[in-house]
Coordinates of C-alpha atoms in Angstrom, one line a residue:
X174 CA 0.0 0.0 0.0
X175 CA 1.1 3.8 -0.1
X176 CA 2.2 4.6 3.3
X177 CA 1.2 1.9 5.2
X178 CA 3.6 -1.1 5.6
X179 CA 2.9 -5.1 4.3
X180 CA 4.1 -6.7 7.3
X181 CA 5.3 -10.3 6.7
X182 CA 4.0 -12.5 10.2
X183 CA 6.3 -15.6 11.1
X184 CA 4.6 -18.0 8.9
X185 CA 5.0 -16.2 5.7
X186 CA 1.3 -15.3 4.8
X187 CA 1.8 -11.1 3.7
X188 CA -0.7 -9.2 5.5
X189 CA -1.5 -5.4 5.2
X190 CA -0.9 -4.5 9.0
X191 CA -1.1 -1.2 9.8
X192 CA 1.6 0.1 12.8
X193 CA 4.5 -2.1 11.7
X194 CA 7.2 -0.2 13.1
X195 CA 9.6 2.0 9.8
X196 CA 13.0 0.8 9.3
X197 CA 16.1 3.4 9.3
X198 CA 16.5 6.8 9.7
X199 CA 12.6 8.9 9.2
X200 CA 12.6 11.4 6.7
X201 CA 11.5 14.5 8.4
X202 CA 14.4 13.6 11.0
X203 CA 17.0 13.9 9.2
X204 CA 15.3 17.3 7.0
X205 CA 15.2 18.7 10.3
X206 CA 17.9 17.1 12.1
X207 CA 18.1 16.6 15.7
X208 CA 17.9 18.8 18.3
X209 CA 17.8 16.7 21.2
X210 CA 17.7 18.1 24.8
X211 CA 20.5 16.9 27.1
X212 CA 19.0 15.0 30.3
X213 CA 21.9 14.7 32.1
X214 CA 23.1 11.4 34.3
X215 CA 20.3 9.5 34.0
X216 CA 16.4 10.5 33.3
X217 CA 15.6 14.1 33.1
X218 CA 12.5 13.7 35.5
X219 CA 9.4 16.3 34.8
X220 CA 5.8 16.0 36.0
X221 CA 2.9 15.6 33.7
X222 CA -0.6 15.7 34.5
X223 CA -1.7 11.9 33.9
X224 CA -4.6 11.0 36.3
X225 CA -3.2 12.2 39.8
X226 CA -0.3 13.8 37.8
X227 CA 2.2 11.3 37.8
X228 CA 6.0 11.4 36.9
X229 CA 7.2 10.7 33.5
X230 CA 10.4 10.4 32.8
X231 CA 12.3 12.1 29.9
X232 CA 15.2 9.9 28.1
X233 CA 18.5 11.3 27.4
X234 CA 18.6 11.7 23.8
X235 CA 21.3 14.7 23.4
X236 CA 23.8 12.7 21.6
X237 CA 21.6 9.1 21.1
X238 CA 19.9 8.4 18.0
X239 CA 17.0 6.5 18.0
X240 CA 17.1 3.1 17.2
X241 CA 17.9 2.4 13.6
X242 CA 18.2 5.4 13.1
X243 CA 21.7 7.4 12.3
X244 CA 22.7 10.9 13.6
X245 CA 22.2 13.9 11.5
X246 CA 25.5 15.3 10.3
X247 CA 23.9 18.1 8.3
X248 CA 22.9 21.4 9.6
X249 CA 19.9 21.6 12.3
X250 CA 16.9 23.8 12.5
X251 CA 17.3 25.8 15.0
X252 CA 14.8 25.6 17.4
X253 CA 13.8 22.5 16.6
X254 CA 13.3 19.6 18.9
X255 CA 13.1 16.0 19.1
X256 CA 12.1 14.7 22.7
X257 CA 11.5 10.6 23.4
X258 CA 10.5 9.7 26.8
X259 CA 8.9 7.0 29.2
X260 CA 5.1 7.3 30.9
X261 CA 4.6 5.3 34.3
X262 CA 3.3 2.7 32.5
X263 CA 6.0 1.6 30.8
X264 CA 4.7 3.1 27.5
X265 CA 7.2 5.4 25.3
X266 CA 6.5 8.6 23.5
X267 CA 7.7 10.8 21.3
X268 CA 7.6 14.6 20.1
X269 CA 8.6 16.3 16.9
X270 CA 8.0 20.1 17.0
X271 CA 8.9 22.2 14.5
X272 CA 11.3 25.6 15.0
X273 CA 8.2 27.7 13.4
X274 CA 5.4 25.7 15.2
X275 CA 2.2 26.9 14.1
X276 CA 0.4 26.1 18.0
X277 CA -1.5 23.0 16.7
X278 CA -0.8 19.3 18.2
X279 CA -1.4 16.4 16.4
X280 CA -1.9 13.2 18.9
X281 CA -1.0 10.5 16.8
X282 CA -2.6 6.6 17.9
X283 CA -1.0 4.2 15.7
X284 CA -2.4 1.3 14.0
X285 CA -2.5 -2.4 15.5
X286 CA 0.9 -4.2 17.2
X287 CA 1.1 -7.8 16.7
X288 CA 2.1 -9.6 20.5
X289 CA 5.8 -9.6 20.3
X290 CA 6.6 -7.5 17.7
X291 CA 8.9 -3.9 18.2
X292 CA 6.5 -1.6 20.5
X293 CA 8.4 2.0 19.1
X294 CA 6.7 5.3 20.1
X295 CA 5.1 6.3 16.5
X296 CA 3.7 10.0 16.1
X297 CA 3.0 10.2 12.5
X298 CA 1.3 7.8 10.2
X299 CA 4.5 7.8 7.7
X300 CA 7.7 9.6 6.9
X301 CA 6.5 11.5 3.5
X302 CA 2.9 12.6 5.7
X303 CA 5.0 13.5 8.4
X304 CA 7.6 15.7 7.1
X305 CA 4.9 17.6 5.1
X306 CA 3.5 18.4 8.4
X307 CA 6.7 19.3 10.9
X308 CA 7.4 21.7 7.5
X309 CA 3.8 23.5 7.6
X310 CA 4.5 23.7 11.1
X311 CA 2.7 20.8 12.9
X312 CA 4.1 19.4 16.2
X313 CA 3.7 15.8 16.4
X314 CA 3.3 13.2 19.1
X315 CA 2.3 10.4 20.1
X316 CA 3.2 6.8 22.4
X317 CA 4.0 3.0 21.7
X318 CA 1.0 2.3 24.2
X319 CA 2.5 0.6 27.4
X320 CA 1.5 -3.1 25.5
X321 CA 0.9 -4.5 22.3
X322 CA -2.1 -6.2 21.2
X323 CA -5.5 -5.2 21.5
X324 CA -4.1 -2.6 23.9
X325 CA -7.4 0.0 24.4
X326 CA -6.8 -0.1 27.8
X327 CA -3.3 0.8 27.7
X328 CA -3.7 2.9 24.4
X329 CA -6.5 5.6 25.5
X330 CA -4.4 6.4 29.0
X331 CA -1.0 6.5 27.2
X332 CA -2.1 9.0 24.7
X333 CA -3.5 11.0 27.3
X334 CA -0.6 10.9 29.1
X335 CA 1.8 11.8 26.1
X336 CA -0.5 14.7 25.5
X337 CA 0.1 15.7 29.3
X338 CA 3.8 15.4 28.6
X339 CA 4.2 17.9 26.1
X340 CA 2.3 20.5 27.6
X341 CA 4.0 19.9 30.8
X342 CA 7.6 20.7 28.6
X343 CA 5.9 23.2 25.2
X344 CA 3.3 25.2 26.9
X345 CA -0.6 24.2 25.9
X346 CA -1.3 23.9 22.9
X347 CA -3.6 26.6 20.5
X348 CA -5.1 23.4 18.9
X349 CA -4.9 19.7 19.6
X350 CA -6.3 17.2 17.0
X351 CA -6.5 13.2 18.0
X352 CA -5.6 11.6 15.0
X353 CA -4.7 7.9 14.1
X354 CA -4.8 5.3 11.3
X355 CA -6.5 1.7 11.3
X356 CA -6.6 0.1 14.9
X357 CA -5.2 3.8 16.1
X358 CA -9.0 4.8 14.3
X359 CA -10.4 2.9 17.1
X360 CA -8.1 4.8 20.0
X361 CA -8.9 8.0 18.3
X362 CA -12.7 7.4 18.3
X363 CA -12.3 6.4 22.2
X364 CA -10.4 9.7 22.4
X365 CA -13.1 11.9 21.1
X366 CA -15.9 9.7 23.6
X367 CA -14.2 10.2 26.7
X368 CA -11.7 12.7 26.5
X369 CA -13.4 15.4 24.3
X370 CA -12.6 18.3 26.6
X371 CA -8.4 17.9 26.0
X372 CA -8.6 17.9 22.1
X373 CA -10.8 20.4 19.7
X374 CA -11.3 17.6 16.8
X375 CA -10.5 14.4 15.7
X376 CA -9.4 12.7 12.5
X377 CA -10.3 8.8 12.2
X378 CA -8.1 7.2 8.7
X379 CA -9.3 3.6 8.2
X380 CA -10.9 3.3 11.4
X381 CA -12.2 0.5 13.8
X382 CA -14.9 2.3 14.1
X383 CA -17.7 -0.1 14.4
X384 CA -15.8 -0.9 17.7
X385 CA -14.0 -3.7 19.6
X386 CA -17.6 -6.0 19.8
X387 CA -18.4 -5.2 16.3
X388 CA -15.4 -6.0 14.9
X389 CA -14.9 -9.5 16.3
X390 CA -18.2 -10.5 15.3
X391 CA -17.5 -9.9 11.6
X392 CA -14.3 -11.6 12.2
X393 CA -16.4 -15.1 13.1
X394 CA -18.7 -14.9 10.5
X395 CA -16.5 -16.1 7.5
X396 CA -14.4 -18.5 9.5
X397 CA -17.7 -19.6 10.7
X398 CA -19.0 -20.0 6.8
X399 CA -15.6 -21.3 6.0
X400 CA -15.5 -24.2 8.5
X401 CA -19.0 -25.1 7.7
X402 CA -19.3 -25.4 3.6
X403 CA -15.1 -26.3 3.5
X404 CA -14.2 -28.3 6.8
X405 CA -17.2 -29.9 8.1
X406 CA -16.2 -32.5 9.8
X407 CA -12.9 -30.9 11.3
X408 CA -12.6 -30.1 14.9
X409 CA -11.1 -26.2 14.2
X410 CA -11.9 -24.2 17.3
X411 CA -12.7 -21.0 16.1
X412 CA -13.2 -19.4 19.6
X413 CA -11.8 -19.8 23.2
X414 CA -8.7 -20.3 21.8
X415 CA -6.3 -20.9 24.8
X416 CA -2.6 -20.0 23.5
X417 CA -0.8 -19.1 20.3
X418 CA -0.2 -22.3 19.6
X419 CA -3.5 -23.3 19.3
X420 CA -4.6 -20.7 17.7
X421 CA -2.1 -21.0 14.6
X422 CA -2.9 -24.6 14.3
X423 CA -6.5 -24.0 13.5
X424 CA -5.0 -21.1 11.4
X425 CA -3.2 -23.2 9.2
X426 CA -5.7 -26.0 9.2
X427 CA -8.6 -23.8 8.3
X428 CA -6.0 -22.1 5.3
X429 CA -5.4 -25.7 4.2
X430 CA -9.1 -26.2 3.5
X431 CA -9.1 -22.5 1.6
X432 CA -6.4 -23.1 -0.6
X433 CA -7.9 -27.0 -1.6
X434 CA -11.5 -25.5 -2.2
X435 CA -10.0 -22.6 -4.4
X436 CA -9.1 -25.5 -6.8
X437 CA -12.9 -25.7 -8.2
X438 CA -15.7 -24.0 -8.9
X439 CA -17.7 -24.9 -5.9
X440 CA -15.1 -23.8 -3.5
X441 CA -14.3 -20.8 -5.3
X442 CA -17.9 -19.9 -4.9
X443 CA -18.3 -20.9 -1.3
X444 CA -15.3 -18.6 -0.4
X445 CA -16.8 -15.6 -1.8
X446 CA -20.0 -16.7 0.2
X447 CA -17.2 -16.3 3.0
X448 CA -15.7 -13.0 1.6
X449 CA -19.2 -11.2 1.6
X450 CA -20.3 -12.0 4.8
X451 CA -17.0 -9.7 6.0
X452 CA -17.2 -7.2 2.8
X453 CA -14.3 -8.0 0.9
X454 CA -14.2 -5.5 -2.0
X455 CA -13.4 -7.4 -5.6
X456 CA -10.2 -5.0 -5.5
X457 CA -8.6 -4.9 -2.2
X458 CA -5.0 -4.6 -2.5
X459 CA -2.8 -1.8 -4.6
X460 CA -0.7 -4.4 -6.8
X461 CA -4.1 -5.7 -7.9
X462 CA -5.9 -4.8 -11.1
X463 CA -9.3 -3.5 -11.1
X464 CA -11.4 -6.1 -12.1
X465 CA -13.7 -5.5 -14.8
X466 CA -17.4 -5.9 -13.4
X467 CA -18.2 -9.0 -15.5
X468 CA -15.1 -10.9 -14.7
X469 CA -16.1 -12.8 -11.8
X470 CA -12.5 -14.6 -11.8
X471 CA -10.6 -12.1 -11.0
X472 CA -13.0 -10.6 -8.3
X473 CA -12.9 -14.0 -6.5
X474 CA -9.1 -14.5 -7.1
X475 CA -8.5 -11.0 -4.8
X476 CA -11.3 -11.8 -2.5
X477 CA -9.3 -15.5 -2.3
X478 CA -5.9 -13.8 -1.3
X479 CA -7.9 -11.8 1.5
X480 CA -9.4 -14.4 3.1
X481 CA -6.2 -15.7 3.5
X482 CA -4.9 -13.3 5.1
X483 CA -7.9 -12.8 7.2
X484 CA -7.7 -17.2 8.2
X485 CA -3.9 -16.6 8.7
X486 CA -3.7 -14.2 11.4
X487 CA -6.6 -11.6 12.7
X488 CA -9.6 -14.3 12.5
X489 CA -7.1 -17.2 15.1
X490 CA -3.9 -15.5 16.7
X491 CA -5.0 -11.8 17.1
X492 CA -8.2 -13.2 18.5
X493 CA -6.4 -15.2 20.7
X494 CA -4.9 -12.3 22.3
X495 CA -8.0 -10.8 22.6
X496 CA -9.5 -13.9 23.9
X497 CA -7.0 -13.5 26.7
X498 CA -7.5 -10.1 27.5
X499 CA -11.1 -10.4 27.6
X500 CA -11.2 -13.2 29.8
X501 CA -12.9 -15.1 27.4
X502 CA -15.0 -15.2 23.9
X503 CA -16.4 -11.8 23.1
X504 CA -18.0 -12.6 19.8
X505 CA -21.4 -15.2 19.2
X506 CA -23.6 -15.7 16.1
X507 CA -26.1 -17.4 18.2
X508 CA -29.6 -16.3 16.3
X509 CA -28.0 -14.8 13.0
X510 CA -29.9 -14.9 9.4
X511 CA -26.7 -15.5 6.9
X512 CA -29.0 -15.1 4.3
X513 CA -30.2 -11.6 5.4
X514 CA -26.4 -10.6 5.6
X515 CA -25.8 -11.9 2.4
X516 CA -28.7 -9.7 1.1
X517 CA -26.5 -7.0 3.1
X518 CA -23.4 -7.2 1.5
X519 CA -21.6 -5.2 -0.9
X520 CA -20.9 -8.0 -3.2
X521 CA -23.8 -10.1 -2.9
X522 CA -24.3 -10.2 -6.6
X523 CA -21.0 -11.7 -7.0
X524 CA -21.9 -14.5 -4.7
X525 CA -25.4 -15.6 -6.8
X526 CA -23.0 -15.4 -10.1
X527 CA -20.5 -17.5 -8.9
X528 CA -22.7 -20.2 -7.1
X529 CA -24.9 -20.3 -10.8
X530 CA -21.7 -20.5 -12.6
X531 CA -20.5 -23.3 -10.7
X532 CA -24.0 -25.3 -10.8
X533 CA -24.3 -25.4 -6.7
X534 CA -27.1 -24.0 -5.0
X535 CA -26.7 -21.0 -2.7
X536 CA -29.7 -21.8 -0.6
X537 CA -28.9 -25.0 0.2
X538 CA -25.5 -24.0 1.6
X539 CA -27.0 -20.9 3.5
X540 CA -29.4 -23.5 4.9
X541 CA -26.3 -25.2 5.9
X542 CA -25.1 -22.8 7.4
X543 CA -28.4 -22.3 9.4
X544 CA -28.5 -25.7 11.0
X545 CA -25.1 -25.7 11.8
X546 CA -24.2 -25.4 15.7
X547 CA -23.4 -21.6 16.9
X548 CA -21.6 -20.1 19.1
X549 CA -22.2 -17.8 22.3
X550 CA -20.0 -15.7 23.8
X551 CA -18.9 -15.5 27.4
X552 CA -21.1 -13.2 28.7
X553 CA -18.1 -11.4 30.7
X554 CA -16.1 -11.1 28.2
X555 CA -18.2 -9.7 25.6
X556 CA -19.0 -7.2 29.0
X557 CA -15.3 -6.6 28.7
X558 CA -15.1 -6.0 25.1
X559 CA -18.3 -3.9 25.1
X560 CA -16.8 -1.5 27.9
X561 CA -13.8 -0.7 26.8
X562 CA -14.0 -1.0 22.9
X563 CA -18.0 -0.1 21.7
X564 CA -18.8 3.6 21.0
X565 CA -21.8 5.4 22.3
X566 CA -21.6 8.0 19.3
X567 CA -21.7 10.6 21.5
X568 CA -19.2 13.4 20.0
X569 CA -18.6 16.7 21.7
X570 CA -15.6 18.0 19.5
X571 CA -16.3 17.4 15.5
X572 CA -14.8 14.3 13.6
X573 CA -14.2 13.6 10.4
X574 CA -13.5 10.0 9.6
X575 CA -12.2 8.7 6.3
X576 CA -11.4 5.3 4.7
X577 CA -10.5 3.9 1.4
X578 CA -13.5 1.7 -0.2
X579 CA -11.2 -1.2 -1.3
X580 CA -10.3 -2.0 2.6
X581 CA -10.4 -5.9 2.7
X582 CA -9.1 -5.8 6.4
X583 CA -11.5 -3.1 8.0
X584 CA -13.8 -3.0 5.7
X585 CA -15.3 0.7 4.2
X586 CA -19.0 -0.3 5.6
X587 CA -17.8 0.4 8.8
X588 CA -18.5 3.9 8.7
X589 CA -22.4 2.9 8.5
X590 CA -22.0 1.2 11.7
X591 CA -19.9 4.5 13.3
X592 CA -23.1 6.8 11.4
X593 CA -25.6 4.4 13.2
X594 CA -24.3 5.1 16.8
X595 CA -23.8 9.0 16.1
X596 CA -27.0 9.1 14.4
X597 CA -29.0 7.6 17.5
X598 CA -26.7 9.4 19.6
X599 CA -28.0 12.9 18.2
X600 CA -24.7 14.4 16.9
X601 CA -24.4 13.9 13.7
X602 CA -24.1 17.6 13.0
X603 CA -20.0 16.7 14.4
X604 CA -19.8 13.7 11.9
X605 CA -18.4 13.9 8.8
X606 CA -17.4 11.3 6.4
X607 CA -15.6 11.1 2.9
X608 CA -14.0 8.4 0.5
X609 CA -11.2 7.6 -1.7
X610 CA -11.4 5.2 -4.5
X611 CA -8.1 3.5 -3.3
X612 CA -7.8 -0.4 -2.7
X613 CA -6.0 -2.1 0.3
X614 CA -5.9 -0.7 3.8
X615 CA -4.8 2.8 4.6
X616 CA -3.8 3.3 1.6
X617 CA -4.1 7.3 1.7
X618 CA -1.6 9.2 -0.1
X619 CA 0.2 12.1 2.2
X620 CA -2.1 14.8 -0.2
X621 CA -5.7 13.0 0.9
X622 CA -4.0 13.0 4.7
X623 CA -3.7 16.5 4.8
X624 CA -6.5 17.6 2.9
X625 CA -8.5 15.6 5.5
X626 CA -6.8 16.9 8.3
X627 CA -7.4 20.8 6.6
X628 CA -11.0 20.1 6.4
X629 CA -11.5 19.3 10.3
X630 CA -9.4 22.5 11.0
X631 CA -11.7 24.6 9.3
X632 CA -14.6 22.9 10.5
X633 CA -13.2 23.9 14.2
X634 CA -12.5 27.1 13.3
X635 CA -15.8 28.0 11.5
X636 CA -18.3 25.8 12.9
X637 CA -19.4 24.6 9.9
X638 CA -18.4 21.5 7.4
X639 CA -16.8 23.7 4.6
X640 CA -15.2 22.1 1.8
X641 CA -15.6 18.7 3.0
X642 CA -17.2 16.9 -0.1
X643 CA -14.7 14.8 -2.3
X644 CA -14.5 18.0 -5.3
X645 CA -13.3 20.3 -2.0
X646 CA -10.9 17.4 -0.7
X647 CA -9.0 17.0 -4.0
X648 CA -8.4 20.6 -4.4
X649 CA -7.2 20.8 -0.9
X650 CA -5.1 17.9 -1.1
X651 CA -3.6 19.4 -4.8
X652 CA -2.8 22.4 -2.9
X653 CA -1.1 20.6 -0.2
X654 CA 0.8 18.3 -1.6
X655 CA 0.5 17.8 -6.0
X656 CA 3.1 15.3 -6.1
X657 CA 1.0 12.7 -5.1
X658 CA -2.8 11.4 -5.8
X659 CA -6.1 12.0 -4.6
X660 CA -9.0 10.3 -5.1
X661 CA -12.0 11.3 -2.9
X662 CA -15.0 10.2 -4.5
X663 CA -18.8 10.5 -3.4
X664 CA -19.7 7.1 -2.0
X665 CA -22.6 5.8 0.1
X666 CA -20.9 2.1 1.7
X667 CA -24.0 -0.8 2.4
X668 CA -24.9 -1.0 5.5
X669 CA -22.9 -2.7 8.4
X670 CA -24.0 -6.6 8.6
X671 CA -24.1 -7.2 12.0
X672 CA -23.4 -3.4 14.0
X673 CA -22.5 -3.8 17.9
X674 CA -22.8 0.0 19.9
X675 CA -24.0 1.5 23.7
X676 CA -26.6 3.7 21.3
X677 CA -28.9 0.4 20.7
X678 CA -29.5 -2.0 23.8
X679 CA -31.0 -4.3 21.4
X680 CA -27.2 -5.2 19.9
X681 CA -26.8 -7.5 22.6
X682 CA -27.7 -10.9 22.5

């Protein structure tokens, strides 16, 4: 994708993962170079105001680079400065802010950290955004989250924290914008929820935004379809998964099945069933061509590389993790019509092609898939999930949120489920959401990131959405950056198959 990373997981399945940490040296470090603040023996200890106003300490970076990266021979802004620290919890941060900075803060919540993987402190979604925004003046921050993971606990305090920091050691701030990309969509939305009185706006980019509940639902549903029409007599757990272990076996079996089915018609078929009870787009990923709308090959060839990806890691191991956070399983299908979410999807039409191409009969499997044993969650878990991760859609501050329509791992309708809880909420007049025509996830181009965030900033300044339609958003985004693309569109996405928020007591089960 543009500027978000392909991140290759152990087993050698290529995901799009959003938050895999940037090799080497960033860009906007070394056009600014480094003026790093001598701490002295030791930590340079400051408060900040986090909860009871704890202590976070400040590392010594005079000299240090940061890791990978290599110190900046050249000459230095001056005035400049490049501060990384550590929060009480354990989290780190870090602060860019520019010699001429214009008195906005941007919090930055990055996208999701596989268990294990490097944790860095990330305040900007990508080096080419980034250094477009220290140079019109931006500051930027933002933390690692104290843990990796499905870290919303950790992640919504941290930020918080970070933002505590640097007013504690810059002054406040004119402006402060919550910002983030993918699974940071999800910390910015909890952000604006429960924290609206320390920022002015917020910016969701490819956005959890359905929420935590949501989200793992949608995740069962294909596995679920899978298991059923590929693997029916196989013992895969698909929930309460108890370790990694576990949890890639089943991943690997489940593939197995996948990659055997894609082999005929039938199975080609049934895994597009699969693919459009989660909303994989036909053209999902930025090396793919754009199908043409009669050739249903090549739609179910992309849609067959997703669902891989989806079976090889989010749908078994990142559950898991969840799972264990949880306390349990927060995800059931108990009671759901798979034929009314098939009539739901985006790509339902697809799905009735491909079953009458390959001579197999879609009712009959959606029968199937009716009789077939469900499963319930734990009820304290899912109160787990719910509490920390579900949105009530109450906004105080405006948001704009914005997503690419070929997303296969968060899919675009998503912003339905986000417009559902702000509309039964009653704030809608803070809601605004837009579109590019881009496959693959997060895929914006540094001109559609700043045009997005210069549409919120003159919402906040005027009170009013100005220039926030897709004609507006390309001019704005020429403006700010012409050297790359930008490809807001109007787009209504389908409605969200199975929506999960605090706005509708009747979402639980």
């Amino acid at each position: 994708m543009t500027t978000d990373a392909a991140a290759e997981n152990p087993r050698g399945t290529r995901i799009p993962l959003q938050g895999t940490p940037r090799k080497g040296a960033r860009p906007h470090r070394a056009a600014l170079g480094r003026h790093r603040r001598a701490a002295g023996p030791g930590a340079l200890r400051r408060s900040v105001r986090r909860a009871a106003c704890a202590a976070a300490s400040v590392l010594a970076v005079a000299a240090v680079p940061a890791p990978g990266a290599t110190a900046t021979t050249g000459a230095v802004q001056a005035g400049a400065s490049h501060v990384e620290g550590r929060l009480p919890s354990g989290a780190m941060y870090v602060m860019d802010v520019p010699a001429t900075w214009n008195g906005t803060v941007l919090l930055y919540s990055h996208g999701y950290t596989p268990s294990g993987a490097p944790n860095p402190a990330r305040n900007g979604p990508d080096g080419a955004t980034d250094s477009l925004l220290l140079g019109k003046g931006y500051a930027l921050i933002g933390s690692s989250y104290a843990t990796t993971g499905w870290a919303v606990t950790d992640a919504v305090p941290d930020q918080i924290a970070t933002l505590s920091a640097f007013a504690d050691r810059f002054g406040a701030a004119r402006r402060t914008i919550a910002w983030g990309t993918s699974y940071g969509g999800l910390v910015t939305t909890a952000l604006a929820e429960r924290h609206g009185a320390r920022i002015d706006g917020s910016l969701s980019l490819c956005g959890l935004v359905h929420g935590g509940v949501a989200n793992w639902n949608n995740t069962l549903d294909p596995v679920f379809a899978l298991k059923t029409l590929l693997a029916p007599g196989s013992r895969i757990p698909l929930t309460g998964l108890p370790d990694q272990s576990t949890a890639t076996a089943a991943a690997d079996a489940l593939a197995t099945a996948v990659d055997s089915a894609q082999s005929t018609a039938a199975g080609r078929a049934r895994i597009a069933l699969a693919a459009a009870l989660h909303n994989i787009p036909v053209w999902n990923q930025p090396g793919q061509p754009r199908p043409a709308p009669a050739d249903l090959d090549a739609q179910q060839a992309n849609q067959y590389e997703a669902v891989k990806g989806l079976v090889k890691v989010a749908a078994f191991n990142w559950r898991q993790e969840a799972e264990a956070r949880a306390g349990g399983n927060m995800s059931w299908n108990t009671g759901v019509d798979y034929a009314r979410l098939l009539g739901r999807s985006s790509v339902r039409d697809e799905v009735t092609a491909l079953y009458r191409k390959a001579g197999l009969s879609l009712k009959a499997d959606l029968a199937t898939l009716d009789h077939a044993p469900r499963i319930g969650a734990d009820r304290a878990a899912l109160a787990w999930m719910s509490r920390t991760s579900s949105f009530t859609g109450r906004l105080t501050k405006p948001q704009l949120s914005v997503h690419t329509v070929g997303d296969a791992l968060v899919p675009v309708q998503t912003e339905s489920a986000l417009l559902r809880a702000v509309t039964a909420a009653g704030t809608t007049p803070l809601l605004r959401q837009a579109y590019t025509d881009a496959p693959g996830h997060c895929t914006f181009s540094p001109a559609e990131q700043l045009a997005a965030l210069h549409a919120l900033e003159d919402r906040i300044a005027t009170g009013a959405w100005r220039g926030a339609g897709p004609d507006a958003l390309n001019s704005r985004a020429a403006s700010a950056d012409p050297t790359t693309p930008s490809r807001y569109v109007r787009y209504g996405p389908a409605p969200y198959p199975r929506p999960y928020d605090l706005a509708h007591p009747a979402d639980r089960p």
